[in-house]
PDB file of C-alpha atoms in Angstrom:
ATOM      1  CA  UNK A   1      11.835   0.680 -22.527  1.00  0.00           C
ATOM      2  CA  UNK A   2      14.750  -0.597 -24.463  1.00  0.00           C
ATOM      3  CA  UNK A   3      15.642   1.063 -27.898  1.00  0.00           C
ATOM      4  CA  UNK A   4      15.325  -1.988 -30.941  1.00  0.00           C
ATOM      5  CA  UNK A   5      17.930   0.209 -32.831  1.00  0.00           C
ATOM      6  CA  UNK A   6      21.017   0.856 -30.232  1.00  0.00           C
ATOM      7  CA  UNK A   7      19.362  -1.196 -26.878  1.00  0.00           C
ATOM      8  CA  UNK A   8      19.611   1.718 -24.703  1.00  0.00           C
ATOM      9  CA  UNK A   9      17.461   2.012 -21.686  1.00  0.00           C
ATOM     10  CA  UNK A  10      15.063   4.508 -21.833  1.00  0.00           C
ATOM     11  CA  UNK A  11      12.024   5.888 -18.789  1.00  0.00           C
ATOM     12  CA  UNK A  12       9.235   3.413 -19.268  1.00  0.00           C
ATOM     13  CA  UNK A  13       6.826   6.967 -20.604  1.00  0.00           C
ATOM     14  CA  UNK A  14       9.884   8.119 -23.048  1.00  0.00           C
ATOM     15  CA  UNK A  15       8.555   8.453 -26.347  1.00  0.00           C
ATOM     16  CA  UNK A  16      12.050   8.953 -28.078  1.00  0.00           C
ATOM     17  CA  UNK A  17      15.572   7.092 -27.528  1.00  0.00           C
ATOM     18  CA  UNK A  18      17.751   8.928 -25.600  1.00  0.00           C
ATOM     19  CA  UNK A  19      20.564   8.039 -27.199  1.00  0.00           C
ATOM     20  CA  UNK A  20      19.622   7.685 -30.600  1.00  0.00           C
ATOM     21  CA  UNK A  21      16.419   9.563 -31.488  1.00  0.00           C
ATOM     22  CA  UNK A  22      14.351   7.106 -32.711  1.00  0.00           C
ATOM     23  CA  UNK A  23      10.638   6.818 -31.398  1.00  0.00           C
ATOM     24  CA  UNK A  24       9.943   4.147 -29.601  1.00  0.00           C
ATOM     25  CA  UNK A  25       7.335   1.583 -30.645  1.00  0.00           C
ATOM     26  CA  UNK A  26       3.425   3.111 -29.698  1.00  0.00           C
ATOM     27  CA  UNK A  27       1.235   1.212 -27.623  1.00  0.00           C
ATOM     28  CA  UNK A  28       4.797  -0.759 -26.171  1.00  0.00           C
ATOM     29  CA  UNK A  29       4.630  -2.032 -22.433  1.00  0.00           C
ATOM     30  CA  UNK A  30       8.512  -2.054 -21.853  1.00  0.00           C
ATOM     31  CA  UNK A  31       9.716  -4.777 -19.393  1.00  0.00           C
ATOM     32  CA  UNK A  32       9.991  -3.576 -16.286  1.00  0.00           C
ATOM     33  CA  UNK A  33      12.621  -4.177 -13.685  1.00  0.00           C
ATOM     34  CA  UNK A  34      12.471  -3.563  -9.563  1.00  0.00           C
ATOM     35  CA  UNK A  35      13.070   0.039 -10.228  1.00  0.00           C
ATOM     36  CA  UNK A  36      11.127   0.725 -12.611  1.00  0.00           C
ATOM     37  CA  UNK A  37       8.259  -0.583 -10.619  1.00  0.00           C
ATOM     38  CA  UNK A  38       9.154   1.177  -7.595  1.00  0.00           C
ATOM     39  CA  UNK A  39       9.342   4.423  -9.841  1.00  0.00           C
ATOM     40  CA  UNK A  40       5.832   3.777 -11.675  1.00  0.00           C
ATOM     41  CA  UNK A  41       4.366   3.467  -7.915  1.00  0.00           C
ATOM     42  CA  UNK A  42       5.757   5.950  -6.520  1.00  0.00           C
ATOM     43  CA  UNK A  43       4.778   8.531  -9.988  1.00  0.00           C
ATOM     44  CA  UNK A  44       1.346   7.639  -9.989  1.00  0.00           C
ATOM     45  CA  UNK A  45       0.968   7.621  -6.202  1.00  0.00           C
ATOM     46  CA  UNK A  46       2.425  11.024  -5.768  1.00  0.00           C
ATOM     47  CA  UNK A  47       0.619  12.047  -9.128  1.00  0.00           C
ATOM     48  CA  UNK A  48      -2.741  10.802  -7.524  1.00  0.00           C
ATOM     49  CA  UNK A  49      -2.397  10.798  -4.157  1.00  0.00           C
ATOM     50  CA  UNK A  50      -5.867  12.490  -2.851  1.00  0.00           C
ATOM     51  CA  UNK A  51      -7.672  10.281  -5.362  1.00  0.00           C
ATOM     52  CA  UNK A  52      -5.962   7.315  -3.875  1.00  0.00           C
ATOM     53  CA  UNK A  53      -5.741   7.727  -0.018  1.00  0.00           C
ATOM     54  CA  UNK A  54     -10.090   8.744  -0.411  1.00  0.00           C
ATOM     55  CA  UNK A  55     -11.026   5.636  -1.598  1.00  0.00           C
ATOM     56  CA  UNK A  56      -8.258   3.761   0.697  1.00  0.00           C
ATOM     57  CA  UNK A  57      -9.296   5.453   3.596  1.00  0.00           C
ATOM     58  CA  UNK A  58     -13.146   4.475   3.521  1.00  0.00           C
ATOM     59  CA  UNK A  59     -12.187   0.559   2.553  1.00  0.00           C
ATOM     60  CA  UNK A  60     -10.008   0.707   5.688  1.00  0.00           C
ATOM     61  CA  UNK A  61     -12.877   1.920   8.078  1.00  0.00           C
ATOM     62  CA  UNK A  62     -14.441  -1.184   8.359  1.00  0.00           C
ATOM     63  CA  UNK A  63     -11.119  -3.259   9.436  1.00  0.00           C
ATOM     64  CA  UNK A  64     -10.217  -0.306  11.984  1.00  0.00           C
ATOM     65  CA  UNK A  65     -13.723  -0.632  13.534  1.00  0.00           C
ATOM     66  CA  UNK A  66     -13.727  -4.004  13.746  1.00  0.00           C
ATOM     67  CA  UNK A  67     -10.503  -3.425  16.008  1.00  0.00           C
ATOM     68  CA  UNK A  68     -12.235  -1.835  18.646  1.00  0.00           C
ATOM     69  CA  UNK A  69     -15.373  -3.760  19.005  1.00  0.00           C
ATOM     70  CA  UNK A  70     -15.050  -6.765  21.118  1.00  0.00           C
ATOM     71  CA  UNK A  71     -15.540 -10.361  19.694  1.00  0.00           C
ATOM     72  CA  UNK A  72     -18.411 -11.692  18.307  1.00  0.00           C
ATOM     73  CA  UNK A  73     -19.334  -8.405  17.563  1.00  0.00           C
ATOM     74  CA  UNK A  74     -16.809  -7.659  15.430  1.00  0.00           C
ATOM     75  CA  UNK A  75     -17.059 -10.281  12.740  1.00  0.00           C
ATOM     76  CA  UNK A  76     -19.354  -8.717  10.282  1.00  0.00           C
ATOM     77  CA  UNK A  77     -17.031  -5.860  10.674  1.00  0.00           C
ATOM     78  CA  UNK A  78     -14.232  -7.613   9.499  1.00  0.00           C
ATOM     79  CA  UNK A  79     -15.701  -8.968   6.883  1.00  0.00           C
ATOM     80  CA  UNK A  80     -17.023  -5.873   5.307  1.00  0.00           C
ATOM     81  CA  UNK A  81     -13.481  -5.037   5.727  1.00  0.00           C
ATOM     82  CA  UNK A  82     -12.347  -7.890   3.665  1.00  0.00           C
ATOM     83  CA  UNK A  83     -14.586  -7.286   0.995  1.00  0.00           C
ATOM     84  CA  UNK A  84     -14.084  -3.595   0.842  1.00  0.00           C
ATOM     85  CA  UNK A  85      -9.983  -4.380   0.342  1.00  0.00           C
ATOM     86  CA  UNK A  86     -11.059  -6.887  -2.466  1.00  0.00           C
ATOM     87  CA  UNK A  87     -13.061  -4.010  -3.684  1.00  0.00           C
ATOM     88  CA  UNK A  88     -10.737  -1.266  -3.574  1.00  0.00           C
ATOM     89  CA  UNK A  89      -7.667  -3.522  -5.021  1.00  0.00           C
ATOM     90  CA  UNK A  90      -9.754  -4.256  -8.090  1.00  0.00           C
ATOM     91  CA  UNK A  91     -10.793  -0.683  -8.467  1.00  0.00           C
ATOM     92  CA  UNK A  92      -7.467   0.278  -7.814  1.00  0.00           C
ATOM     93  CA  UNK A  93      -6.152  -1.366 -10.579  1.00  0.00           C
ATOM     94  CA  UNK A  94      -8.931   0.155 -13.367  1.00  0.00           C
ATOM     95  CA  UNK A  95      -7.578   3.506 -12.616  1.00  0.00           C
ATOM     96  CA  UNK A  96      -3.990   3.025 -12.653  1.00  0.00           C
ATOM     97  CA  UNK A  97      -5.012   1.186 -16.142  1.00  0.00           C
ATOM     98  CA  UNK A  98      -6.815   5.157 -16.752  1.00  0.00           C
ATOM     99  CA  UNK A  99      -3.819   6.930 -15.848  1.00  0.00           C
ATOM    100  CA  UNK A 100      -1.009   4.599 -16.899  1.00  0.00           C
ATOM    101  CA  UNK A 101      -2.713   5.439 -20.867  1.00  0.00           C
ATOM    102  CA  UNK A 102      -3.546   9.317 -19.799  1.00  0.00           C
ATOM    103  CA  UNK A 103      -7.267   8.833 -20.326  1.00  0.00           C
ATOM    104  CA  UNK A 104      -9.779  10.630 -18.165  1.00  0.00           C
ATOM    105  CA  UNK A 105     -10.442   8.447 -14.998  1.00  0.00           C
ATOM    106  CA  UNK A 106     -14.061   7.395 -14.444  1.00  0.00           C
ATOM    107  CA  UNK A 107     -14.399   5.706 -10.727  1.00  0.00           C
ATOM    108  CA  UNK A 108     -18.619   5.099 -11.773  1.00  0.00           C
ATOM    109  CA  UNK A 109     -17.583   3.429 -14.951  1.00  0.00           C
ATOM    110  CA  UNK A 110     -15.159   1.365 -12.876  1.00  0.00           C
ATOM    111  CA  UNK A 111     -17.241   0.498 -10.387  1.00  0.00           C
ATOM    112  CA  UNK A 112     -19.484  -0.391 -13.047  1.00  0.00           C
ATOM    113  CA  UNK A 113     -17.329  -2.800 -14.508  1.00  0.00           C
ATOM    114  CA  UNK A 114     -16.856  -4.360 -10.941  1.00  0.00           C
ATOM    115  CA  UNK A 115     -20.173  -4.995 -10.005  1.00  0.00           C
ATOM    116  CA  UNK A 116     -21.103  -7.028 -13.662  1.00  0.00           C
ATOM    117  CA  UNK A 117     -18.326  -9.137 -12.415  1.00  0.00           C
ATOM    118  CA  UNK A 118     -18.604  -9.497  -8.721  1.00  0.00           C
ATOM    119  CA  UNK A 119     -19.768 -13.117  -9.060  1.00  0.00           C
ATOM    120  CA  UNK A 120     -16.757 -14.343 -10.617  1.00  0.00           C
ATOM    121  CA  UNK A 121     -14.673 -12.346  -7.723  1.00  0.00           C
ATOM    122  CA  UNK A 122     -16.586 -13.976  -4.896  1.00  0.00           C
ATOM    123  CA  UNK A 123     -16.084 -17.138  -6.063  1.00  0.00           C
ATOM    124  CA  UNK A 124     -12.383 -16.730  -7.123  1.00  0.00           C
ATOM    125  CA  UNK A 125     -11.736 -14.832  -3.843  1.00  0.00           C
ATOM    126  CA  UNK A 126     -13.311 -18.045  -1.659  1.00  0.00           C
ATOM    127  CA  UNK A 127     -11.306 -20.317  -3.788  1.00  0.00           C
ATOM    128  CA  UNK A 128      -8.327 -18.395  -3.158  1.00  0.00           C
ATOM    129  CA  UNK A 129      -8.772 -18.853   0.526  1.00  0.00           C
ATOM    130  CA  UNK A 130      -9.127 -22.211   0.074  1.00  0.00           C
ATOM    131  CA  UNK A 131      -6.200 -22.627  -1.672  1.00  0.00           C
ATOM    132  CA  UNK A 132      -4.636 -21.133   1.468  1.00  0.00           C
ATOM    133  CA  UNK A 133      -6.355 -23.024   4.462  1.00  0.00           C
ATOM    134  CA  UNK A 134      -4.191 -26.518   4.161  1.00  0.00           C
ATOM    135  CA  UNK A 135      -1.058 -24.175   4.191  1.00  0.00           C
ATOM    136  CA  UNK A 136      -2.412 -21.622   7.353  1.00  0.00           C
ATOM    137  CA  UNK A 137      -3.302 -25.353   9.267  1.00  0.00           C
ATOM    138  CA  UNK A 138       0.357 -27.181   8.756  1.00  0.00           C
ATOM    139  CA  UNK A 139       2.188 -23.888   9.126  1.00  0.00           C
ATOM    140  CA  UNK A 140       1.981 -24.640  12.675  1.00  0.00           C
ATOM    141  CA  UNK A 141       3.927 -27.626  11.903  1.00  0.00           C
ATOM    142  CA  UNK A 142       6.682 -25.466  10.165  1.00  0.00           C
ATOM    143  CA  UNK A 143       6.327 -28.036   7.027  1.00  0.00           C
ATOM    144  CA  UNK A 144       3.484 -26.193   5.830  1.00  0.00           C
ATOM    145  CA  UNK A 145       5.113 -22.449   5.250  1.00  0.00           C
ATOM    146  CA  UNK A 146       6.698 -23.422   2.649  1.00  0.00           C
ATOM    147  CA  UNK A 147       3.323 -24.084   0.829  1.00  0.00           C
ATOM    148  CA  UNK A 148       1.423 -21.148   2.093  1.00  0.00           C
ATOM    149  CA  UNK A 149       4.404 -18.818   0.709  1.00  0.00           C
ATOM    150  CA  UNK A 150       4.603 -21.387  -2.425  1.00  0.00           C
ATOM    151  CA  UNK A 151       0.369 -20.477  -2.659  1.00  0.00           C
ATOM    152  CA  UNK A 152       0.098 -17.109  -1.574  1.00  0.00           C
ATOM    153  CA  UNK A 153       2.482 -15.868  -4.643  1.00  0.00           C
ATOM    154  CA  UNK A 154       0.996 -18.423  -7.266  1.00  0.00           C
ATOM    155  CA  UNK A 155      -2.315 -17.400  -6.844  1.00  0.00           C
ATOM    156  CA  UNK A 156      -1.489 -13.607  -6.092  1.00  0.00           C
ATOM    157  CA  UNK A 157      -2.963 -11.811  -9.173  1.00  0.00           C
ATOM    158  CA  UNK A 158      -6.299 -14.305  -9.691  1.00  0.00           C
ATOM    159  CA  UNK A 159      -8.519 -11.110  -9.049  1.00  0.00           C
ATOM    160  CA  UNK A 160      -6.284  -9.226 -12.063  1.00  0.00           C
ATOM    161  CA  UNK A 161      -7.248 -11.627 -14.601  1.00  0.00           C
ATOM    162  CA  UNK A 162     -10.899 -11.672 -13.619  1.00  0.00           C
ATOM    163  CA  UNK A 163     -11.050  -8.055 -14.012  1.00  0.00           C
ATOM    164  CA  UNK A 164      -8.909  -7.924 -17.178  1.00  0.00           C
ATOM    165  CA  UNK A 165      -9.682 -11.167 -18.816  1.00  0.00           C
ATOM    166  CA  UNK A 166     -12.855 -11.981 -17.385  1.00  0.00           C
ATOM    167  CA  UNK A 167     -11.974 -15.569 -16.524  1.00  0.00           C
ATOM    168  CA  UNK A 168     -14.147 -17.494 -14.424  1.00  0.00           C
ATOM    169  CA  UNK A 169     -13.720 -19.244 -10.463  1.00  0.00           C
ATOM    170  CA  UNK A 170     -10.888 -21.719 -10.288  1.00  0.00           C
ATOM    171  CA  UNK A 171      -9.221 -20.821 -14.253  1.00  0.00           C
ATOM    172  CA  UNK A 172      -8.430 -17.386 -12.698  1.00  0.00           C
ATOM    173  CA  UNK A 173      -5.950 -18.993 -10.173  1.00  0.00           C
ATOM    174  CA  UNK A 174      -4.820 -21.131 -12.903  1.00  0.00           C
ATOM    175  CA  UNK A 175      -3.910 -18.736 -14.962  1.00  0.00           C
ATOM    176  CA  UNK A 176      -2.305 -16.892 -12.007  1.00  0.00           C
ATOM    177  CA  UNK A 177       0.055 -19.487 -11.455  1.00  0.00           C
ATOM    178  CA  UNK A 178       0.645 -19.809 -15.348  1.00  0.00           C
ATOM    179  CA  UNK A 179       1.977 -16.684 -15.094  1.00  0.00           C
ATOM    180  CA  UNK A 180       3.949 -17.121 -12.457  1.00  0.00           C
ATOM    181  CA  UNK A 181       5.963 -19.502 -13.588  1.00  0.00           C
ATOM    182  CA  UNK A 182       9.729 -19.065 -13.908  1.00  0.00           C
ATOM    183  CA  UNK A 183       8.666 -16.014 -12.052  1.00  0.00           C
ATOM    184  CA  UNK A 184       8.277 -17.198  -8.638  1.00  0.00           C
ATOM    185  CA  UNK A 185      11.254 -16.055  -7.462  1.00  0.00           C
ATOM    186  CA  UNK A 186      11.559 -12.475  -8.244  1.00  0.00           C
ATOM    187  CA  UNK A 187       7.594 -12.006  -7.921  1.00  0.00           C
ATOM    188  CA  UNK A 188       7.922 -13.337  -4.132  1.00  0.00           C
ATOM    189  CA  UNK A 189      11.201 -11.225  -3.667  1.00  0.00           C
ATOM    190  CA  UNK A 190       9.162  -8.482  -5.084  1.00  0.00           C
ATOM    191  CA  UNK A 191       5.863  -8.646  -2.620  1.00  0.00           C
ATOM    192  CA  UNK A 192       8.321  -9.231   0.152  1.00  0.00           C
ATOM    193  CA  UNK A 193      10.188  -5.955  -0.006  1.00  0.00           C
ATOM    194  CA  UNK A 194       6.551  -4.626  -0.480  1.00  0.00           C
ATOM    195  CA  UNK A 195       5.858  -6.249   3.477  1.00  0.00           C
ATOM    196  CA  UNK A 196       8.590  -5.204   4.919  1.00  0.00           C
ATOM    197  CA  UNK A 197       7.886  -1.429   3.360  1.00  0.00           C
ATOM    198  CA  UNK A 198       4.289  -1.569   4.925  1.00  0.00           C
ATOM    199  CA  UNK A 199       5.474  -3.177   8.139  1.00  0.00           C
ATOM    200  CA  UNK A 200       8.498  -0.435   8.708  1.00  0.00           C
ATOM    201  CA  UNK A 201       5.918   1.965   8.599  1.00  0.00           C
ATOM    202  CA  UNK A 202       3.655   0.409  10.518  1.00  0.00           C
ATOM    203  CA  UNK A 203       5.889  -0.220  13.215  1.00  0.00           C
ATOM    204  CA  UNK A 204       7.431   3.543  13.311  1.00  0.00           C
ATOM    205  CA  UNK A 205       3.433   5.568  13.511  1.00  0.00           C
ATOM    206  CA  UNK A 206       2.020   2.228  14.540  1.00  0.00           C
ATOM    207  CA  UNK A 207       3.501   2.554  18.032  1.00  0.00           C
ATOM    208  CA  UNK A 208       2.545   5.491  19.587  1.00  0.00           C
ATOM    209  CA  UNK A 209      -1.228   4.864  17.653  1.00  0.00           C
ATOM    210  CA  UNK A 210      -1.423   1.481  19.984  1.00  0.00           C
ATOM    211  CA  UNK A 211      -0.050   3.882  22.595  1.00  0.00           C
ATOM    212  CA  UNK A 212      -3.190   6.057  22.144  1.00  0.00           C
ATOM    213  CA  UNK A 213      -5.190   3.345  22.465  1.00  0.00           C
ATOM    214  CA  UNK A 214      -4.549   1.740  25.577  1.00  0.00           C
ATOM    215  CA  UNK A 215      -6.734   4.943  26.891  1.00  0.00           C
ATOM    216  CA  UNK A 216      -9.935   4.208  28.609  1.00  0.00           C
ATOM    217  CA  UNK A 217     -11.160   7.828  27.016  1.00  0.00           C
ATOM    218  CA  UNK A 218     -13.843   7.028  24.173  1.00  0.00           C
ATOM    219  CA  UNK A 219     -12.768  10.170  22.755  1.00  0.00           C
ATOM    220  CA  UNK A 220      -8.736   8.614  22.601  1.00  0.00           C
ATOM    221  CA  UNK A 221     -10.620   5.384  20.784  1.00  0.00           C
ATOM    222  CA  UNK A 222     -11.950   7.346  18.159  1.00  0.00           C
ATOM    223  CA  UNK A 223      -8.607   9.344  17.820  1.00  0.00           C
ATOM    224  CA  UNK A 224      -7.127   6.212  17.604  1.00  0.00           C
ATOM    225  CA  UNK A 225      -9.586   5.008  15.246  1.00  0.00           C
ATOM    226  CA  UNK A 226      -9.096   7.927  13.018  1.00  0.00           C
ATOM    227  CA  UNK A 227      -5.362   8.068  12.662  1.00  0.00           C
ATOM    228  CA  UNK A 228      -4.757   3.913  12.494  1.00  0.00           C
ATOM    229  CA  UNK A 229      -7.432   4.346   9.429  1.00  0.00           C
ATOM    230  CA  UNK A 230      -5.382   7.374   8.110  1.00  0.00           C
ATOM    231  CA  UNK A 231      -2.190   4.893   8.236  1.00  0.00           C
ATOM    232  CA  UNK A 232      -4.009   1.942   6.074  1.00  0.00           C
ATOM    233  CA  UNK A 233      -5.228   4.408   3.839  1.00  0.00           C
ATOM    234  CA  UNK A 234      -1.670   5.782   3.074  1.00  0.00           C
ATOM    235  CA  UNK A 235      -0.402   2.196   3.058  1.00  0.00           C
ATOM    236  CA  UNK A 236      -2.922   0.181   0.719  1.00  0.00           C
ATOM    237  CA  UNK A 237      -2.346   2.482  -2.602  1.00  0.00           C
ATOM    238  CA  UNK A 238       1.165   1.259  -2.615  1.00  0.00           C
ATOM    239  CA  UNK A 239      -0.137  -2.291  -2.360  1.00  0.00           C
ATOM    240  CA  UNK A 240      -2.359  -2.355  -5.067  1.00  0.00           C
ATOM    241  CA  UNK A 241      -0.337   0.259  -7.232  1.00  0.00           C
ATOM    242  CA  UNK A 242       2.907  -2.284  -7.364  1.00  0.00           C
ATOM    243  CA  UNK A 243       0.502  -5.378  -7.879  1.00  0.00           C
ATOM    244  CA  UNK A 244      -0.988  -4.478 -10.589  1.00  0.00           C
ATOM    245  CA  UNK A 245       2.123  -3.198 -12.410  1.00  0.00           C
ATOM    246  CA  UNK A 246       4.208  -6.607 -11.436  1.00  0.00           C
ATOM    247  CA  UNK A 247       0.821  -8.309 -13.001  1.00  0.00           C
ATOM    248  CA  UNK A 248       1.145  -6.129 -15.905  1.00  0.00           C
ATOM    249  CA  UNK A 249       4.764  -6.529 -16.621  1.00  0.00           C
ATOM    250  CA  UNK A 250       4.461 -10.463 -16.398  1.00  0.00           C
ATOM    251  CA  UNK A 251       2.098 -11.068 -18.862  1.00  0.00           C
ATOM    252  CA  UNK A 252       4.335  -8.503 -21.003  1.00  0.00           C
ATOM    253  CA  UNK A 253       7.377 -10.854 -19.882  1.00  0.00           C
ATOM    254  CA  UNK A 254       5.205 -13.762 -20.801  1.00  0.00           C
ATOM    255  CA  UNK A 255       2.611 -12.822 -23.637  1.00  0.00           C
ATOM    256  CA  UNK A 256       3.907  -9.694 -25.090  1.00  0.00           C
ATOM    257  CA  UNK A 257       1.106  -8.027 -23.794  1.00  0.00           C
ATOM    258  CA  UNK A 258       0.487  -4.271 -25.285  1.00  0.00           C
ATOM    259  CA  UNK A 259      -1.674  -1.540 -24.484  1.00  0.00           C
ATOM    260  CA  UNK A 260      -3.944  -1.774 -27.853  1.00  0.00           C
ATOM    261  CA  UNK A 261      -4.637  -5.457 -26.021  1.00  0.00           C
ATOM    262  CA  UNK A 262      -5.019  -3.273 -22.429  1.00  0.00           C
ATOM    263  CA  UNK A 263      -7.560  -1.106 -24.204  1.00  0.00           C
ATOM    264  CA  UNK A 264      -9.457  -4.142 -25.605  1.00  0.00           C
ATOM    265  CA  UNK A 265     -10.002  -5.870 -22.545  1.00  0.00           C
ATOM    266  CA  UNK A 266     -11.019  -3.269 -21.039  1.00  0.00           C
ATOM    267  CA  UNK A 267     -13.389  -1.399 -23.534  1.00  0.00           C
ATOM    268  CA  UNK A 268     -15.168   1.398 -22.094  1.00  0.00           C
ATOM    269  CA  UNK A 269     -12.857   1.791 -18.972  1.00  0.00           C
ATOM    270  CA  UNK A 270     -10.163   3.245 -20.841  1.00  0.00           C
ATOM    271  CA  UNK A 271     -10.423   4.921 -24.709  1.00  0.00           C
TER     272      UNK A 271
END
């Protein structure tokens, strides 16, 4: 957060300047740069981690499962896996919202809140894939990556605004790529280095898990099973964690957006 007296750079939680003394503007979202996002995620996910890596873990079963049940079989698998990750990235958010403004987390209040919108996510979530499908279909033609990458980050926070600002179907990807704009650049840089965090990881345990796998023991398959869930479940908290801040800083970028307006929009998830 950056002091309006002297401009010094101060910890995004600092309540005084630490070069001048003065106290720093309540209810102020600073701007937030790489770091600071990386440090937010990385606070709150150490802060939280049990809290986190429960709910992760049983939204990844579903997708893990679905891994070791032959085709057709596994197809409603996979897409209770889908839904449980849009699940868990919208309640995800709500309670980094709880923490980020030291209130006392509710997860039934959140899931609460979900549920009264879970039309609006469906439909936004369809559209989103939508969006995507002319982009999967000419990738194969190399000309269409650049529109699938152009689409992916445009329309990456749609299931933010429908959970904070209640918008509706296609004006939640909209406003996604409203506020995305001028931002392309840094916000694709940003879910990039997120990627190629997961993927590092997933290629050093990842490994010796597929290893483990290529057993014909049932007993290996549910090993396997069990620690390739454990590894999602470790891995999706930073996913939605950084998301949701980089949403939240752009529409303080963008709007000026403060944490009396946070508290607003979401009355009754967070006092």
């Amino acid at each position: 957060m950056d002091c309006s007296r002297c401009n010094a750079k101060n910890n995004f939680d600092s309540e005084y300047c630490c070069e001048c003394g003065m106290t720093l503007k309540r209810g102020a979202i600073p701007a937030m740069d790489l770091q600071d996002i990386i440090r937010l995620t990385y606070i709150t996910y150490k802060n939280n981690f049990l809290l986190l890596f429960m709910f992760s873990f049983v939204a990844s079963t579903p997708l893990v499962i679905s891994t070791v049940i032959p085709w057709p079989f596994n197809v409603l698998s996979i897409f209770l896996g889908f839904a449980a990750y849009v699940f868990l990235k919208s309640l995800g958010a709500l309670i980094f919202c709880q923490i980020f403004v030291k209130t006392t987390v509710r997860i039934e209040t959140c899931v609460d809140w979900i549920i009264t919108r879970w039309r609006s996510i469906l439909v936004g979530t369809l559209l989103f894939v939508a969006v995507l499908i002319p982009g999967i279909l000419l990738s194969f033609f190399i000309i269409g990556i650049p529109l699938l990458l152009y689409c992916l980050v445009a329309f990456q926070f749609y299931i933010f605004i429908i959970i904070f600002q209640n918008a509706q179907g296609a004006q939640s990807l909209l406003l996604s790529r409203e506020l995305v704009t001028s931002n392309w650049w840094r916000v694709f840089g940003i879910i990039m280095l997120l990627q190629l965090i997961q993927a590092f990881f997933q290629l050093i345990f990842g490994i010796p898990i597929g290893e483990i796998s290529q057993s014909a023991s049932q007993l290996m398959l549910v090993f396997y099973g069990i620690l390739e869930t454990t590894l999602l479940a470790i891995l999706f908290p930073i996913e939605f964690l950084t998301t949701t801040i980089l949403y939240i800083d752009l529409r303080k970028r963008k709007y000026g957006y403060t944490i009396q307006e946070m508290k607003m929009e979401l009355k009754g998830i967070i006092d």
